[in-house]
Coordinates of C-alpha atoms in Angstrom, one line a residue:
M1 CA 74.2 -31.4 34.2
R2 CA 70.9 -31.9 33.2
T3 CA 70.5 -29.2 31.9
V4 CA 74.1 -29.2 29.8
V5 CA 72.5 -32.3 28.1
R6 CA 69.0 -30.4 27.5
W7 CA 71.1 -27.3 25.5
A8 CA 72.8 -29.8 24.4
R9 CA 70.0 -31.9 22.7
A10 CA 68.2 -28.3 21.8
E11 CA 71.5 -27.6 20.2
W12 CA 72.9 -30.7 18.0
G13 CA 69.8 -32.8 18.5
P14 CA 68.4 -31.7 15.0
L15 CA 71.7 -32.3 13.3
Y16 CA 72.3 -35.6 14.6
G17 CA 69.6 -36.7 13.8
A18 CA 69.6 -35.7 10.3
A19 CA 73.5 -37.6 10.7
R20 CA 72.0 -40.6 12.2
A21 CA 69.7 -41.6 9.7
T22 CA 71.2 -41.4 6.8
L23 CA 74.0 -43.4 8.1
A24 CA 71.4 -46.2 8.9
E25 CA 70.0 -46.2 5.4
R26 CA 73.3 -45.3 4.0
R27 CA 76.3 -47.3 6.0
R28 CA 79.4 -47.7 4.3
W29 CA 78.3 -46.3 1.5
A30 CA 77.0 -42.6 3.6
V31 CA 80.0 -40.6 2.5
P32 CA 82.5 -41.8 0.1
M33 CA 83.0 -38.4 -1.2
T34 CA 84.5 -37.2 2.3
V35 CA 86.6 -40.7 2.1
A36 CA 88.1 -39.5 -1.7
A37 CA 88.7 -36.6 0.1
V38 CA 90.9 -37.9 3.0
C39 CA 92.7 -40.5 -0.1
L40 CA 93.7 -36.9 -1.8
T41 CA 94.4 -35.0 0.7
S42 CA 96.7 -37.9 2.2
V43 CA 98.1 -38.6 -1.4
A44 CA 98.7 -34.5 -1.9
Q45 CA 100.5 -34.4 1.6
I46 CA 102.5 -37.3 1.0
V47 CA 103.3 -36.6 -3.0
Q48 CA 104.7 -33.0 -1.5
N49 CA 106.7 -33.8 0.6
Q50 CA 108.7 -35.9 -1.7
A51 CA 112.0 -34.3 -3.5
W52 CA 109.9 -34.7 -6.4
G53 CA 106.4 -34.2 -6.0
Y54 CA 106.5 -31.2 -4.6
R55 CA 106.6 -28.5 -7.5
P56 CA 103.9 -31.3 -9.5
V57 CA 101.8 -30.7 -6.2
Q58 CA 102.2 -26.4 -6.3
D59 CA 101.8 -26.6 -10.1
I60 CA 98.0 -27.9 -9.9
G61 CA 96.9 -26.7 -6.6
A62 CA 98.6 -23.4 -5.1
V63 CA 96.9 -20.5 -5.2
R64 CA 98.6 -17.4 -5.0
A65 CA 97.1 -13.8 -5.0
E66 CA 99.9 -12.4 -8.2
D67 CA 98.5 -15.5 -9.7
P68 CA 96.5 -14.6 -12.9
L69 CA 92.8 -14.3 -11.8
W70 CA 92.3 -17.3 -14.6
L71 CA 95.1 -19.4 -13.4
A72 CA 93.6 -19.1 -9.5
L73 CA 90.7 -20.6 -10.6
L74 CA 91.6 -23.4 -11.7
R75 CA 93.5 -24.4 -8.5
T76 CA 91.5 -23.3 -6.3
P77 CA 88.6 -27.1 -6.7
V78 CA 92.0 -29.1 -6.3
S79 CA 94.2 -26.9 -3.6
L80 CA 90.7 -28.1 -1.3
F81 CA 92.8 -31.3 -1.2
V82 CA 96.0 -30.2 -0.6
P83 CA 97.6 -29.6 3.2
A84 CA 98.7 -26.3 4.5
P85 CA 102.3 -26.0 4.9
D86 CA 102.8 -24.6 7.7
L87 CA 100.1 -26.5 9.8
P88 CA 99.9 -30.4 10.3
V89 CA 98.6 -32.5 8.2
W90 CA 96.7 -34.9 10.5
G91 CA 95.0 -31.6 11.6
A92 CA 93.4 -30.7 8.0
L93 CA 92.4 -34.9 8.1
A94 CA 90.2 -34.7 11.9
Q95 CA 88.7 -31.0 10.1
I96 CA 87.6 -32.6 6.7
L97 CA 86.2 -35.9 8.4
L98 CA 84.2 -34.5 10.8
V99 CA 82.1 -31.8 9.2
L100 CA 82.4 -32.6 5.9
G101 CA 81.5 -35.9 6.8
L102 CA 78.7 -34.1 8.9
A103 CA 77.5 -31.7 5.6
E104 CA 77.1 -35.0 3.1
L105 CA 75.1 -37.0 5.8
C106 CA 72.8 -34.2 6.8
L107 CA 73.4 -31.5 2.5
G108 CA 74.3 -33.9 0.2
W109 CA 77.1 -34.1 -2.0
W110 CA 76.7 -32.2 -4.5
R111 CA 75.0 -29.3 -1.6
T112 CA 78.4 -30.1 0.0
L113 CA 80.4 -29.3 -2.7
V114 CA 78.9 -25.6 -4.0
I115 CA 78.7 -24.5 -0.2
A116 CA 83.0 -25.7 0.4
Y117 CA 83.6 -24.1 -3.0
A118 CA 81.5 -20.7 -2.4
A119 CA 83.8 -20.6 1.0
T120 CA 87.0 -21.8 -0.4
L121 CA 86.8 -19.1 -3.4
A122 CA 85.0 -16.5 -1.1
G123 CA 88.8 -16.2 0.3
T124 CA 90.3 -15.9 -2.2
L125 CA 88.8 -13.8 -4.6
Y126 CA 88.3 -11.5 -0.8
A127 CA 92.6 -11.9 -1.1
R128 CA 92.4 -10.2 -4.5
V129 CA 90.6 -7.1 -3.0
G130 CA 92.8 -6.9 0.1
I131 CA 94.9 -6.6 -1.6
A132 CA 94.9 -3.9 -3.9
L133 CA 93.3 -1.5 -1.3
G134 CA 96.2 -2.0 0.8
P135 CA 96.8 -1.9 3.6
G136 CA 95.3 1.2 4.8
S137 CA 92.0 0.1 3.9
P138 CA 90.2 -1.5 7.4
L139 CA 90.0 -4.4 4.7
G140 CA 92.9 -4.0 3.2
L141 CA 96.1 -6.0 2.7
P142 CA 99.5 -5.9 2.5
A143 CA 101.0 -6.7 -0.5
A144 CA 103.5 -9.0 0.6
D145 CA 100.0 -12.0 1.4
A146 CA 100.0 -11.4 -2.8
R147 CA 103.1 -14.1 -3.0
I148 CA 101.3 -16.6 0.2
V149 CA 100.8 -19.9 -1.0
D150 CA 96.7 -20.4 -0.6
T151 CA 95.9 -23.8 0.6
G152 CA 94.2 -26.3 2.3
P153 CA 90.7 -27.0 3.4
S154 CA 90.0 -24.4 5.9
A155 CA 88.1 -21.6 4.4
A156 CA 85.2 -24.5 3.3
V157 CA 85.7 -26.0 6.6
V158 CA 85.0 -22.7 8.4
G159 CA 81.8 -22.1 5.4
L160 CA 80.2 -25.6 6.0
A161 CA 80.3 -25.4 9.1
V162 CA 78.0 -21.7 9.2
F163 CA 75.9 -23.9 6.9
L164 CA 75.3 -26.6 9.4
G165 CA 74.8 -25.0 12.6
W166 CA 72.1 -22.0 10.3
R167 CA 70.9 -24.9 8.8
Y168 CA 69.9 -26.8 11.9
R169 CA 69.8 -24.1 14.2
A170 CA 72.5 -24.6 15.9
Y171 CA 72.8 -20.7 16.5
A172 CA 75.5 -20.9 19.1
T173 CA 77.5 -22.5 17.3
V174 CA 77.5 -20.5 14.8
A175 CA 78.3 -18.1 16.8
A176 CA 81.0 -19.2 18.0
V177 CA 82.5 -20.4 14.9
I178 CA 82.5 -16.7 14.0
A179 CA 84.4 -15.6 17.2
A180 CA 86.9 -17.8 17.0
I181 CA 87.9 -16.6 13.6
V182 CA 87.3 -13.0 14.7
V183 CA 89.9 -14.0 18.1
E184 CA 92.3 -15.4 15.3
V185 CA 92.6 -12.2 13.2
V186 CA 92.9 -10.3 16.3
L187 CA 95.8 -12.3 17.5
K188 CA 96.7 -12.8 13.9
N189 CA 95.7 -11.0 11.5
N190 CA 96.6 -13.1 9.2
L191 CA 95.5 -13.8 5.4
A192 CA 94.5 -17.2 6.6
G193 CA 92.0 -15.7 9.6
R194 CA 90.5 -12.7 7.1
E195 CA 90.7 -15.1 4.2
H196 CA 88.1 -17.6 7.0
L197 CA 85.8 -14.3 7.6
A198 CA 85.3 -13.6 3.9
A199 CA 84.1 -17.0 3.9
I200 CA 81.9 -16.6 6.7
A201 CA 80.1 -13.6 5.3
A202 CA 79.6 -15.3 2.4
V203 CA 77.8 -18.5 3.4
L204 CA 76.4 -16.0 5.9
V205 CA 74.7 -14.8 2.7
L206 CA 74.0 -18.5 0.6
C207 CA 71.8 -18.5 4.3
A208 CA 70.3 -15.6 4.2
V209 CA 69.0 -15.9 0.4
T210 CA 68.6 -20.5 0.9
D211 CA 65.7 -18.9 4.3
A212 CA 64.6 -16.5 1.4
L213 CA 64.1 -18.8 -0.9
G214 CA 62.4 -21.6 1.4
G215 CA 60.0 -19.4 3.0
A216 CA 58.4 -18.3 -0.6
H217 CA 57.5 -21.3 -1.5
R218 CA 56.4 -22.4 1.6
R219 CA 54.2 -19.1 1.6
H220 CA 53.1 -20.4 -1.9
P221 CA 53.1 -23.8 -2.5
H222 CA 52.8 -25.2 -5.5
P223 CA 49.5 -28.0 -5.3
D224 CA 50.1 -31.2 -7.1
P225 CA 47.2 -32.3 -9.1
A226 CA 48.4 -36.4 -8.8
R227 CA 48.8 -35.8 -4.8
P228 CA 45.8 -38.2 -2.8
A229 CA 43.9 -36.0 -0.5
A230 CA 45.3 -35.9 3.2
S231 CA 44.9 -39.0 5.1
G232 CA 41.8 -39.4 7.1
A233 CA 40.1 -36.6 5.1
R234 CA 36.8 -38.8 3.7
P235 CA 36.5 -38.4 -0.4
R236 CA 33.5 -36.0 -0.3
R237 CA 30.5 -36.9 -2.4
T238 CA 28.5 -34.9 -5.4
P239 CA 25.2 -35.0 -3.5
P240 CA 22.2 -36.0 -5.6
V241 CA 20.9 -33.5 -9.0
S242 CA 17.1 -33.2 -8.9
P243 CA 15.1 -32.1 -12.2
T244 CA 14.6 -28.8 -12.3
R245 CA 11.5 -27.6 -13.2
G246 CA 10.0 -28.9 -16.9
E247 CA 11.7 -31.4 -16.2
K248 CA 9.5 -34.9 -17.5
P249 CA 10.7 -37.5 -14.8
G250 CA 11.4 -40.0 -17.8
H251 CA 14.5 -38.2 -17.9
G252 CA 17.1 -39.5 -17.1
R253 CA 15.3 -42.1 -14.7
K254 CA 12.2 -43.3 -14.2
P255 CA 9.2 -42.1 -12.9
T256 CA 8.1 -43.1 -9.1
H257 CA 4.4 -44.2 -8.3

């Protein structure tokens, strides 16, 4: 039991510490974007289940590979908050509340949005590439997938989970998420699973770029001239300048007797 506890602390301790510190500092205002996302998803679910609301929700948030690219790009941000029609809404809300909330606590709201959108966009663009390749290619998709409605936060959630695990060195969690998606693709081989793999690939590239930039910054820091000396270091005193040869004692100092 102690071994499991030690492993859990090593795996999730840094992530838990970062989230707890932000939550203690900001309290009720810690995750405003996550709260807004939960509310938007709930409203979208209620509206699309009405006889008058299904078509408007589809018009602003449903993405299909057969749609023009410009239209898909406009709808992609909204599609994150439209629950998939074949999945229970509580699953989408739980994903948003847990993963999006952790990401907002640890990364901030704008980084969370960027990573979520990048993961979702990677899946949306992959669907077009896969259909163009055709079912004969290992990365290809059947033409019928072009008409599948692609909505929901799942790709964003998977991408954020991988990025958080990588950022806070929870590598076993990252491996478990990737393995779960691979198993899903092997068992179902559907569009959603393949889009999740595309989202993971895009986020892993983003992780590599972030690590490379961070390593370059650590190797070549930019010193701040206004920054005070390190604590505990005494200021260096300038040694007194002794008069050079030929200099008369009366220049700058009184002669000693």
